[in-house]
Amino acid sequence: MKSTNKKSLIIISLAFVSFALFYLGCQQSKDAISGDVASQVYVAPGSYDEFYLFTSGGFSGQIGVYGLPSGRHFKTVSVFSQNPETGYGYSEETKAMLMTSYGFIPWDDAHHPELSMTDGVPDGRFIFINGNNTPRVAKIDLRTFETTEIVEIPNSAGNHASPFVTENTEYIVASTRFSVPIPQADVPLTSYKENFKGTISFIALDPKTERLNLAFQIIVPGFNYDLAHAGKGPSHDWAFFTSYNTEQANSLLEINASKNDKDFIAAVNWKVAEKYVKEGKAKKMSAEYYHNYYDEKKHFAFSDVKKEVLVLDPKDCPGMIYYLPTPKSPHGVDVDPSGEYIVAGGKLATVIPVHSFSKMIKAIEEKKFDGEVDGIPVLQYDAVVAGEVQNPGLGPLHTEFDGNGYAYTSAFISSEIVKWKLGTWEVVDRIPVYYSIGHLCIPGGDSKKPWGKYVIALNKITKDRYLPTGPELTQSAQLIDITGEKMKMLLDFPTVGEPHYAQAIAADILMKNSTKFYKIEENQHPYKTNGEKEARVERKGNDVHVYMTAIRSHFAPDNIEGIKVGDNVYFHVTNLEQDWDIPHGFVVKGMTNSELLIMPGQTKSILWKPTKPGVYPFYCTDFCSALHQEMQGYVRVSPANSNVPLVYYTGSPEKK
């Protein structure tokens, strides 16, 4: 397309967006919800929601946990960012979780939560999420809703097409948004086409240990790889990745990466890739990256530094990867419950292209190729396309499925969800959302057996939907009933951070496995205190270790003397409670990092470095009983050259 035509298209699109936002805001943003609709989202006091909803926290680096249909926010799961509410990333036990080859990085940009699956259905064991900026994949244990593993991904930049799971969670797949020199090198930016490459990574989940391992990577041409989904059923052995910027531009991508009429979906046969790895076709490449894991018995995080990764080159591995031509700048790629249809969301396309897996296999067998790129065959579009959805809205991005033969696609520019029928490709319904929807989510909507019932719109802009809070307004989700012939708006609710993707699962799957407390006898923390009789303070040079217990409603010890300016004081606090929902908090006046929040039966540690002589109170920060205010103590800090003896006690100064 000529430059002038491209600029005209951009101007027209922007004008349409402005008009749509103004019109919808003025005409429809104040629509009242009827009493009947309100009753559908009401969850009575003491009753439970039907689904858990997990939303990405975007630039917060975390995950938000909500109930559906109420939209109530239950928890923010700490993943890639420090959290002073819990001490995550500040406590001695969790600092290692945020280590990378670039050092300690206490934040990231988290986009795509993805539930673990068994036979293509969410099983409630884990949820994974990507770190987009510093390429990482995290695993959250859904028994505890705590992050237990983070794997850094080398040879990657912008870990966006991540972390989508295969049908039995054999692999978590990931790919690069930004291509870079591999291995990294100081090269001119103008040498993009010659020197820049992408990678597709396969992270294995060991079925016995449930530990992650970066199994192998595939070097791919230097495009931008955007989103992914793995196959299911007949397409079980495959994973699909959208890519754009097949022009391989490195400047003004809004124009220069939109010239080609078609970009690609990369179809990767991971079973074939496995075979090539076993046959020794993968080359070892030097690459430093961190594998961080949290030991749930020791309540402590550890880091393993890896030094190499196995890399496959498509030129050496025929049959491993193919390109499916796809109309104009595809964003999402989604596989229907049957595993037959592969739906792409072309941001700039006028149709929704739907590829057929069976036609793709036939085209491969019959070698219906339209050239190749760096050893990767390009299949003929007409040979693999099953159909095109006409009039899909402006800016189609993502599609999910209700399990009843219908698909739902988000349209970013026209701010709507479009419902269409699989097989006939006919649009049967559409509903406006407010405003600029990105992803959407149906409970189980990317699995073999969706729960259906609702679709959740994850909107980028709220404008006039909520009370104003200055220049920055909350992002939002909207709950829509899809049980009838027509979609029906039920609820708006704000979300943590910027919502990208979300996943929802039936609540009873998670509730039955939920951890209520940690058994104190199973606590293997190296600084655990089994009871108040073991509470003590030990000095080793300038390091002071306080072995402390917490129980309703006192600490032991609760008076400490003999601490000196310049000491490194480690408080190791064991919560002796063995009851559900009785955490204890701990903080000292002037502490420069954060508090601790210690779950029942758990031990956590925090470092305090006193800088001035004086008396410093410490206290429980989490309300635990009627005598919560009385749960406190004091630390006396003396000058560095003082001779004040080390004394610690609870109740009387006799214990030393």
XYZ file of C-alpha atoms in Angstrom:
656
model
C 0.000 0.000 0.000
C 1.273 3.473 -0.838
C 2.363 5.726 2.023
C -0.402 8.283 1.359
C -3.056 5.579 1.434
C -1.641 4.201 4.645
C -1.678 7.630 6.303
C -5.264 8.140 5.143
C -6.271 4.804 6.679
C -4.695 5.797 9.983
C -6.420 9.204 9.985
C -9.810 7.632 9.172
C -9.344 5.010 11.904
C -8.449 7.615 14.504
C -11.409 9.758 13.505
C -13.699 6.740 13.848
C -12.309 5.946 17.296
C -12.850 9.526 18.468
C -16.423 9.570 17.146
C -17.219 6.136 18.597
C -15.933 7.059 22.062
C -17.821 10.383 22.027
C -21.050 8.870 20.731
C -21.061 5.824 22.978
C -20.026 7.889 25.986
C -22.808 10.427 25.435
C -25.550 8.053 24.375
C -25.038 4.796 26.224
C -22.576 5.051 29.125
C -25.360 5.889 31.577
C -27.597 2.949 30.664
C -29.291 1.701 33.804
C -29.060 -1.933 34.837
C -32.463 -3.422 35.503
C -33.323 -5.123 38.750
C -33.413 -8.460 36.965
C -29.843 -7.980 35.682
C -28.613 -6.807 39.079
C -29.912 -9.996 40.690
C -27.780 -12.061 38.309
C -24.551 -10.624 39.715
C -25.630 -10.430 43.363
C -23.838 -12.852 45.665
C -25.503 -12.899 49.081
C -23.428 -12.362 52.254
C -21.719 -15.608 53.161
C -22.264 -17.107 49.710
C -19.564 -17.915 47.190
C -19.009 -16.823 43.608
C -19.307 -19.460 40.911
C -15.960 -18.716 39.230
C -12.516 -17.420 40.016
C -11.269 -14.848 37.500
C -7.521 -14.251 37.163
C -6.574 -11.011 35.406
C -3.142 -9.860 34.361
C -1.881 -6.865 36.288
C -0.092 -5.375 33.287
C 2.431 -2.814 34.448
C 1.849 -3.783 38.105
C 3.594 -7.091 37.379
C 1.003 -9.008 39.413
C -2.217 -11.033 39.025
C -5.641 -9.901 40.219
C -8.075 -12.473 41.618
C -11.812 -11.777 41.373
C -15.065 -13.603 41.887
C -17.668 -14.028 39.174
C -20.380 -12.954 38.843
C -19.881 -10.440 41.664
C -16.679 -8.826 40.334
C -15.340 -8.693 43.914
C -11.553 -8.390 44.224
C -10.179 -11.079 46.552
C -6.428 -10.931 46.250
C -3.467 -9.567 44.352
C -0.951 -12.351 43.749
C 2.650 -11.123 43.971
C 4.592 -12.339 40.936
C 7.175 -10.055 39.336
C 6.928 -6.989 41.597
C 7.775 -6.363 45.218
C 4.746 -6.100 47.469
C 5.102 -4.256 50.807
C 1.717 -5.615 51.902
C 3.156 -9.122 52.212
C 6.910 -8.565 52.142
C 7.228 -10.410 48.808
C 10.517 -9.421 47.199
C 11.629 -7.737 50.444
C 11.802 -10.688 52.825
C 14.976 -12.739 52.859
C 12.988 -15.784 51.720
C 11.589 -14.195 48.558
C 14.360 -11.914 47.263
C 15.733 -14.731 45.109
C 12.450 -14.933 43.187
C 13.234 -11.622 41.481
C 16.829 -12.364 40.479
C 17.722 -12.277 36.782
C 20.843 -12.193 34.625
C 20.453 -8.385 34.787
C 20.454 -8.428 38.584
C 17.591 -7.964 41.029
C 14.559 -6.680 39.075
C 11.545 -5.939 41.307
C 8.916 -5.305 38.604
C 7.707 -6.406 35.186
C 4.897 -6.065 32.685
C 2.614 -9.094 33.060
C 0.163 -9.803 30.242
C -1.188 -13.327 29.883
C -2.308 -15.625 32.711
C -2.802 -19.214 31.576
C -4.215 -22.103 33.633
C -2.595 -25.531 33.614
C -4.594 -28.167 31.753
C -5.224 -31.885 31.746
C -6.712 -33.321 28.553
C -7.310 -29.778 27.340
C -9.380 -28.708 30.374
C -8.184 -26.372 33.192
C -7.266 -28.568 36.159
C -6.748 -25.948 38.873
C -3.168 -26.887 39.765
C -1.267 -23.848 38.499
C -1.590 -20.598 36.678
C 1.304 -19.229 34.634
C 1.994 -15.666 33.550
C 4.632 -13.930 31.441
C 7.058 -11.172 32.304
C 7.081 -9.177 29.108
C 9.928 -6.724 29.722
C 12.592 -8.902 31.326
C 11.614 -12.172 29.625
C 10.329 -14.539 32.288
C 7.591 -17.083 32.932
C 6.148 -17.541 36.425
C 4.245 -20.451 37.941
C 1.688 -19.815 40.700
C 0.544 -22.692 42.918
C -3.251 -22.455 43.187
C -3.325 -24.335 46.484
C -1.683 -21.323 48.112
C -2.069 -18.573 45.467
C 1.671 -17.938 45.814
C 4.358 -17.704 43.118
C 6.586 -20.743 43.412
C 8.761 -20.612 40.288
C 10.120 -18.071 37.799
C 12.201 -19.016 34.761
C 14.084 -16.339 32.847
C 14.115 -16.822 29.065
C 17.414 -16.104 27.288
C 17.705 -15.033 23.634
C 14.417 -13.206 24.004
C 13.197 -9.621 24.010
C 9.599 -8.802 24.783
C 8.234 -12.148 25.982
C 4.737 -11.407 24.676
C 3.498 -14.581 22.958
C 3.623 -16.343 26.304
C 2.932 -18.459 28.399
C 0.365 -20.662 26.676
C 0.165 -24.347 27.615
C -0.150 -27.506 25.567
C -3.091 -29.842 26.093
C -1.619 -31.676 29.102
C 0.742 -28.888 30.194
C 3.661 -30.784 28.682
C 5.052 -27.394 27.666
C 4.521 -23.746 28.360
C 5.242 -22.015 25.055
C 6.692 -18.528 24.645
C 8.006 -16.305 21.885
C 9.657 -12.956 21.311
C 7.847 -9.763 20.456
C 11.095 -7.951 19.612
C 13.731 -9.566 17.477
C 17.347 -8.910 18.479
C 20.801 -10.192 17.515
C 21.207 -13.782 18.743
C 23.567 -14.070 20.468
C 23.485 -10.430 21.490
C 25.999 -8.243 19.694
C 26.824 -4.599 19.023
C 25.524 -4.203 15.470
C 24.048 -1.255 13.520
C 20.263 -0.977 13.816
C 20.151 -0.633 10.050
C 21.392 -4.223 9.818
C 18.062 -5.522 11.182
C 17.330 -7.847 8.262
C 20.803 -9.360 8.366
C 21.385 -9.712 12.103
C 18.086 -9.774 14.021
C 16.277 -13.017 14.903
C 13.442 -14.242 17.091
C 13.044 -17.303 19.271
C 10.235 -19.659 20.166
C 10.804 -21.281 23.560
C 9.381 -24.481 25.036
C 9.412 -24.731 28.829
C 8.715 -28.241 30.079
C 6.745 -29.043 33.239
C 8.107 -32.216 34.805
C 5.042 -34.414 35.533
C 6.665 -35.885 38.676
C 8.467 -32.978 40.314
C 6.236 -30.286 38.746
C 9.415 -28.254 38.249
C 9.926 -26.099 35.159
C 12.816 -26.469 32.726
C 13.642 -24.534 29.553
C 13.796 -27.569 27.259
C 14.735 -25.976 23.922
C 14.384 -22.939 21.688
C 13.775 -22.550 17.957
C 15.529 -19.759 16.070
C 13.053 -18.016 13.750
C 13.196 -15.083 11.309
C 13.325 -11.593 12.769
C 9.599 -10.807 12.833
C 7.519 -9.648 15.809
C 5.839 -12.674 17.414
C 2.692 -11.497 19.128
C 0.372 -14.113 20.671
C 0.137 -17.889 20.868
C -2.108 -20.829 21.648
C -1.411 -24.543 21.570
C -3.522 -27.076 19.710
C -5.871 -29.657 21.166
C -7.461 -32.902 20.032
C -6.242 -33.536 16.467
C -3.868 -30.545 16.687
C -2.476 -31.668 20.074
C 1.138 -31.820 18.828
C 1.150 -28.258 17.519
C 1.442 -24.709 18.839
C 0.537 -21.576 16.885
C 2.104 -18.112 17.060
C 1.020 -14.928 15.292
C 3.719 -12.755 13.789
C 3.731 -9.353 12.159
C 6.398 -7.058 10.743
C 7.234 -9.563 8.053
C 8.598 -6.444 6.350
C 11.382 -6.592 9.002
C 11.238 -2.847 9.601
C 12.910 -1.275 12.613
C 11.437 2.244 12.519
C 7.918 3.729 12.301
C 6.352 0.291 12.493
C 2.821 1.724 12.417
C 3.509 2.426 8.734
C 6.492 0.306 7.757
C 5.231 -2.897 9.382
C 1.797 -2.644 7.766
C 2.688 -2.759 4.094
C 2.276 -6.463 3.388
C -1.261 -7.683 2.795
C -0.497 -10.821 4.745
C 1.735 -11.720 7.676
C 2.072 -15.170 9.236
C 0.929 -17.632 11.832
C 3.855 -19.867 12.751
C 2.686 -23.468 13.196
C 5.203 -25.464 15.259
C 5.073 -29.246 15.627
C 6.590 -29.605 19.092
C 6.565 -33.401 18.895
C 8.833 -33.188 15.855
C 10.989 -30.634 17.684
C 11.281 -33.067 20.628
C 12.422 -35.767 18.216
C 15.132 -33.536 16.769
C 16.368 -32.685 20.272
C 16.593 -36.401 21.131
C 18.464 -37.035 17.885
C 21.072 -34.439 18.809
C 20.077 -31.833 16.220
C 19.909 -29.085 18.842
C 23.042 -27.008 19.348
C 24.200 -25.872 22.767
C 24.336 -22.092 22.968
C 25.950 -20.168 25.800
C 23.316 -18.153 27.633
C 23.126 -17.034 31.245
C 19.660 -17.069 32.777
C 18.100 -17.589 36.203
C 15.754 -20.306 37.378
C 14.185 -19.235 40.680
C 12.033 -21.548 42.764
C 10.320 -21.403 46.134
C 10.567 -24.472 48.373
C 7.151 -24.722 50.054
C 8.542 -26.915 52.857
C 11.535 -24.712 53.637
C 9.521 -21.533 52.947
C 12.576 -20.237 51.139
C 13.418 -19.259 47.550
C 16.552 -20.349 45.732
C 18.197 -19.415 42.424
C 19.961 -21.688 39.975
C 22.058 -19.910 37.361
C 21.946 -21.697 33.999
C 24.731 -21.281 31.455
C 23.452 -22.801 28.216
C 20.340 -23.601 26.230
C 19.526 -26.058 23.431
C 18.671 -24.330 20.141
C 17.092 -25.773 16.986
C 17.474 -24.230 13.524
C 14.545 -24.849 11.119
C 17.027 -25.282 8.272
C 18.252 -28.447 10.003
C 14.801 -29.637 11.075
C 12.361 -30.182 8.176
C 8.722 -30.647 9.150
C 9.104 -28.761 12.433
C 7.634 -25.374 11.537
C 5.485 -23.845 8.799
C 4.103 -20.373 8.102
C 0.376 -19.841 7.442
C -0.246 -16.554 5.549
C -2.734 -14.465 7.538
C -4.353 -11.124 6.662
C -2.670 -7.981 7.907
C -0.970 -7.630 11.284
C -2.519 -10.542 13.191
C -2.625 -10.147 16.961
C -4.423 -13.042 18.668
C -4.464 -16.667 17.584
C -7.043 -18.994 19.120
C -7.896 -22.671 18.667
C -11.521 -23.785 18.950
C -12.589 -26.590 21.345
C -12.445 -29.234 18.604
C -8.846 -28.374 17.725
C -9.771 -28.012 14.052
C -10.074 -24.251 13.636
C -7.262 -21.757 14.149
C -8.656 -18.230 14.356
C -6.464 -15.185 13.801
C -7.234 -11.612 14.739
C -5.889 -9.329 12.035
C -5.782 -5.861 13.594
C -5.857 -4.178 10.196
C -7.804 -6.861 8.319
C -11.385 -6.484 7.135
C -12.179 -10.148 7.882
C -11.436 -12.712 10.595
C -9.448 -15.490 8.905
C -10.123 -19.015 10.147
C -7.569 -21.673 9.221
C -8.336 -25.382 9.097
C -5.935 -27.750 10.829
C -6.917 -30.698 8.616
C -6.451 -28.565 5.489
C -3.080 -27.445 6.832
C -1.940 -31.060 7.216
C -3.182 -31.882 3.721
C -1.402 -28.839 2.279
C 1.829 -29.957 3.964
C 1.443 -33.484 2.586
C 0.758 -32.133 -0.902
C 3.546 -29.552 -0.602
C 1.273 -26.638 -1.411
C 3.948 -24.085 -0.624
C 4.266 -20.485 -1.646
C 8.014 -20.146 -1.112
C 9.967 -20.281 2.150
C 11.594 -17.960 4.684
C 14.910 -19.015 6.248
C 14.131 -22.670 5.683
C 10.482 -22.381 6.840
C 7.929 -23.325 4.136
C 5.090 -20.844 3.557
C 1.785 -22.612 2.900
C -0.678 -21.327 0.314
C -3.411 -19.240 1.909
C -6.257 -20.760 -0.093
C -5.005 -24.241 0.767
C -5.294 -23.734 4.538
C -8.129 -21.247 5.089
C -11.470 -22.686 6.197
C -13.397 -19.453 5.867
C -13.491 -15.743 6.591
C -15.851 -13.970 8.959
C -17.213 -10.906 7.174
C -18.038 -7.633 8.938
C -16.263 -8.617 12.168
C -15.979 -5.110 13.582
C -13.011 -2.787 13.306
C -9.736 -4.032 14.747
C -10.508 -7.685 15.596
C -8.020 -8.934 18.174
C -8.923 -12.052 20.174
C -11.434 -14.887 20.051
C -12.782 -17.310 22.667
C -15.431 -20.019 22.459
C -18.558 -20.957 24.421
C -18.560 -24.708 23.700
C -21.902 -24.434 21.891
C -20.548 -23.743 18.425
C -20.081 -20.005 18.743
C -17.024 -17.784 18.830
C -16.691 -14.317 20.378
C -14.168 -11.815 19.019
C -13.063 -8.507 20.537
C -12.959 -5.519 18.178
C -10.659 -2.830 19.573
C -11.457 0.123 17.315
C -15.235 -0.270 17.223
C -15.311 -1.206 20.961
C -17.512 -4.267 20.693
C -17.708 -8.028 21.046
C -18.859 -9.860 17.936
C -20.494 -13.305 18.171
C -20.248 -15.594 15.155
C -20.949 -19.210 14.311
C -18.222 -21.764 13.675
C -18.549 -23.434 10.281
C -20.863 -20.887 8.675
C -18.750 -17.878 9.770
C -21.975 -15.865 10.123
C -22.084 -12.949 12.586
C -25.149 -13.527 14.793
C -24.818 -10.841 17.488
C -22.691 -7.928 18.671
C -22.613 -5.839 21.826
C -20.836 -2.519 22.532
C -18.326 -2.381 25.395
C -16.768 0.624 27.110
C -14.147 1.287 25.743
C -11.372 -0.032 23.475
C -11.513 -3.706 24.378
C -8.324 -5.752 24.109
C -8.615 -9.369 25.240
C -11.796 -11.073 26.302
C -12.342 -14.133 28.467
C -14.911 -16.912 28.654
C -14.490 -19.348 31.589
C -12.605 -22.213 29.955
C -12.958 -20.365 26.648
C -9.611 -21.519 25.254
C -10.087 -25.137 26.373
C -11.805 -28.261 25.030
C -14.784 -27.862 27.400
C -15.682 -24.218 28.052
C -18.003 -23.483 30.963
C -19.443 -20.674 28.853
C -22.126 -18.624 30.641
C -20.186 -15.342 30.635
C -17.800 -13.372 28.497
C -15.635 -10.773 30.222
C -14.515 -7.727 28.276
C -11.111 -6.394 29.327
C -11.202 -2.745 28.373
C -8.301 -0.317 28.046
C -10.226 2.921 28.580
C -13.056 3.764 31.002
C -13.689 7.489 30.363
C -17.010 8.203 32.109
C -17.740 4.759 33.575
C -16.564 5.462 37.144
C -16.014 8.296 39.593
C -13.045 10.352 38.321
C -9.688 9.955 40.066
C -7.626 12.651 38.414
C -5.840 12.197 35.078
C -5.446 8.443 35.535
C -8.626 6.386 35.532
C -8.991 2.747 36.427
C -9.081 0.111 33.756
C -12.116 -2.107 33.792
C -13.753 -5.398 33.063
C -17.341 -5.891 31.980
C -19.353 -9.032 32.621
C -21.696 -10.125 29.840
C -24.266 -12.940 29.922
C -23.966 -15.252 26.874
C -26.542 -17.879 27.833
C -29.251 -16.448 25.598
C -29.542 -15.750 21.907
C -28.460 -12.156 22.554
C -25.561 -11.063 24.729
C -26.589 -9.023 27.780
C -24.428 -6.602 29.771
C -24.483 -7.373 33.506
C -21.715 -5.549 35.348
C -18.750 -3.163 35.269
C -15.929 -3.647 37.771
C -12.445 -2.085 38.071
C -9.295 -4.198 37.771
C -5.760 -4.178 39.157
C -3.202 -2.643 36.812
C -3.800 -2.783 33.080
C -5.944 -5.762 32.090
C -4.599 -7.740 29.161
C -5.717 -11.359 29.215
C -7.702 -13.217 31.882
C -8.605 -16.798 32.699
C -11.594 -18.083 34.662
C -12.240 -21.456 36.262
C -15.078 -23.022 38.246
C -14.582 -22.170 41.918
C -15.183 -25.675 43.265
C -12.145 -26.994 41.385
C -9.840 -24.722 43.390
C -11.686 -24.609 46.720
C -11.322 -28.313 47.454
C -7.513 -28.093 47.255
C -7.026 -24.758 48.999
C -4.331 -24.652 51.688
C -5.701 -23.319 54.988
C -2.456 -23.257 56.968
C 1.025 -24.742 56.927
C 1.601 -27.625 59.332
C 4.183 -26.445 61.825
C 5.726 -29.916 62.068
C 6.411 -29.847 58.298
C 8.121 -26.460 58.395
C 11.750 -27.047 57.343
C 12.819 -23.398 57.323
C 16.469 -23.152 58.444
C 15.550 -20.433 60.971
C 12.305 -21.942 62.220
C 11.433 -21.637 65.926
C 9.319 -24.567 67.157
C 7.920 -22.796 70.208
C 8.484 -20.000 72.670
C 11.039 -22.068 74.609
C 13.304 -21.924 71.556
C 12.906 -18.157 71.055
C 16.323 -16.523 71.302
C 18.756 -13.914 69.974
C 22.231 -14.844 68.694
C 25.081 -12.560 67.680
C 27.680 -13.517 65.064
C 29.912 -10.482 64.638
C 27.757 -7.664 63.279
C 25.008 -10.078 62.289
C 22.265 -10.607 64.861
C 19.672 -13.334 64.368
C 16.390 -13.020 66.263
C 14.509 -16.318 66.449
C 11.016 -15.031 67.214
C 7.575 -16.578 67.563
C 4.200 -14.958 67.008
C 0.906 -16.148 68.461
C -2.236 -14.400 69.611
C -1.387 -11.954 71.094
C 2.349 -11.579 71.750
C 5.818 -12.000 70.305
C 8.607 -13.948 71.973
C 10.973 -12.381 72.724
C 9.246 -9.015 73.014
C 12.134 -7.086 74.588
C 15.655 -7.071 73.152
C 18.698 -5.109 74.320
C 22.297 -5.111 73.168
C 21.652 -4.287 69.515
C 24.173 -1.786 68.150
C 24.209 0.818 65.404
C 25.603 -0.841 62.260
C 24.310 -4.313 63.115
C 22.504 -6.409 60.536
C 19.485 -7.612 62.487
C 17.626 -10.527 60.947
C 14.185 -11.141 62.428
C 13.123 -14.729 61.742
C 9.456 -14.818 62.754
C 7.554 -18.106 63.021
C 3.774 -17.909 63.192
C 2.788 -20.670 65.626
C -0.922 -20.520 64.792
C -2.536 -23.631 63.349
C -5.819 -22.075 62.349
C -7.189 -20.776 59.046
C -6.978 -17.045 58.287
C -4.764 -16.067 61.244
C -1.677 -14.466 59.715
C 0.535 -12.189 61.814
C 2.372 -9.129 60.628
C 5.708 -7.788 61.838
C 7.490 -4.460 61.434
C 10.031 -2.335 63.338
C 9.945 1.462 63.475
C 12.232 2.892 60.785
C 12.429 -0.327 58.774
C 13.382 0.736 55.244
C 12.079 -2.266 53.266
C 8.607 -3.530 54.212
C 6.590 -5.415 56.748
C 6.306 -9.171 56.945
C 3.027 -11.035 56.645
C 3.485 -14.542 58.019
C 0.908 -17.246 57.373
C -0.001 -19.817 60.093
C 2.823 -22.338 60.435
C 5.193 -20.294 58.286
C 8.561 -18.661 58.959
C 9.650 -15.424 57.293
C 12.690 -13.193 57.712
C 13.351 -9.488 57.301
C 16.595 -7.518 57.581
C 16.715 -4.363 59.719
C 19.771 -2.090 59.860
C 19.521 0.368 62.783
C 21.310 3.670 62.120
C 20.615 5.650 65.318
C 20.698 4.817 69.050
C 17.327 4.702 70.768
C 14.373 2.514 71.625
C 12.413 1.145 68.673
C 8.974 -0.449 68.963
C 7.872 -3.383 66.824
C 4.321 -4.638 66.419
C 1.895 -6.900 64.588
C 0.476 -5.179 61.502
C -2.326 -7.658 60.757
C -5.346 -7.564 63.062
C -5.389 -10.941 64.789
C -7.430 -10.712 68.025
C -9.110 -8.378 70.505
C -5.648 -7.791 72.011
C -4.004 -7.074 68.673
C -2.888 -3.623 69.865
C -1.051 -5.285 72.742
C 0.989 -7.452 70.374
C 4.151 -5.372 70.413
C 7.696 -5.163 71.749
C 10.844 -3.031 71.943
C 14.398 -3.138 70.649
C 17.048 -1.063 72.406
C 19.779 0.164 70.061
C 23.062 1.381 71.545
C 26.071 3.110 69.945
C 28.384 0.921 67.875
C 31.158 1.006 70.514
C 28.908 0.313 73.504
C 29.237 -2.623 75.897
C 25.521 -3.175 76.520
C 25.060 -6.940 76.918
C 22.713 -8.895 74.696
C 19.496 -9.439 76.659
C 16.158 -10.759 75.412
C 13.022 -11.786 77.229
C 9.258 -12.112 77.190
C 7.342 -11.226 80.346
C 10.417 -10.746 82.533
C 14.134 -9.933 82.064
C 15.288 -13.252 83.481
C 15.781 -15.068 80.200
C 19.200 -14.236 78.689
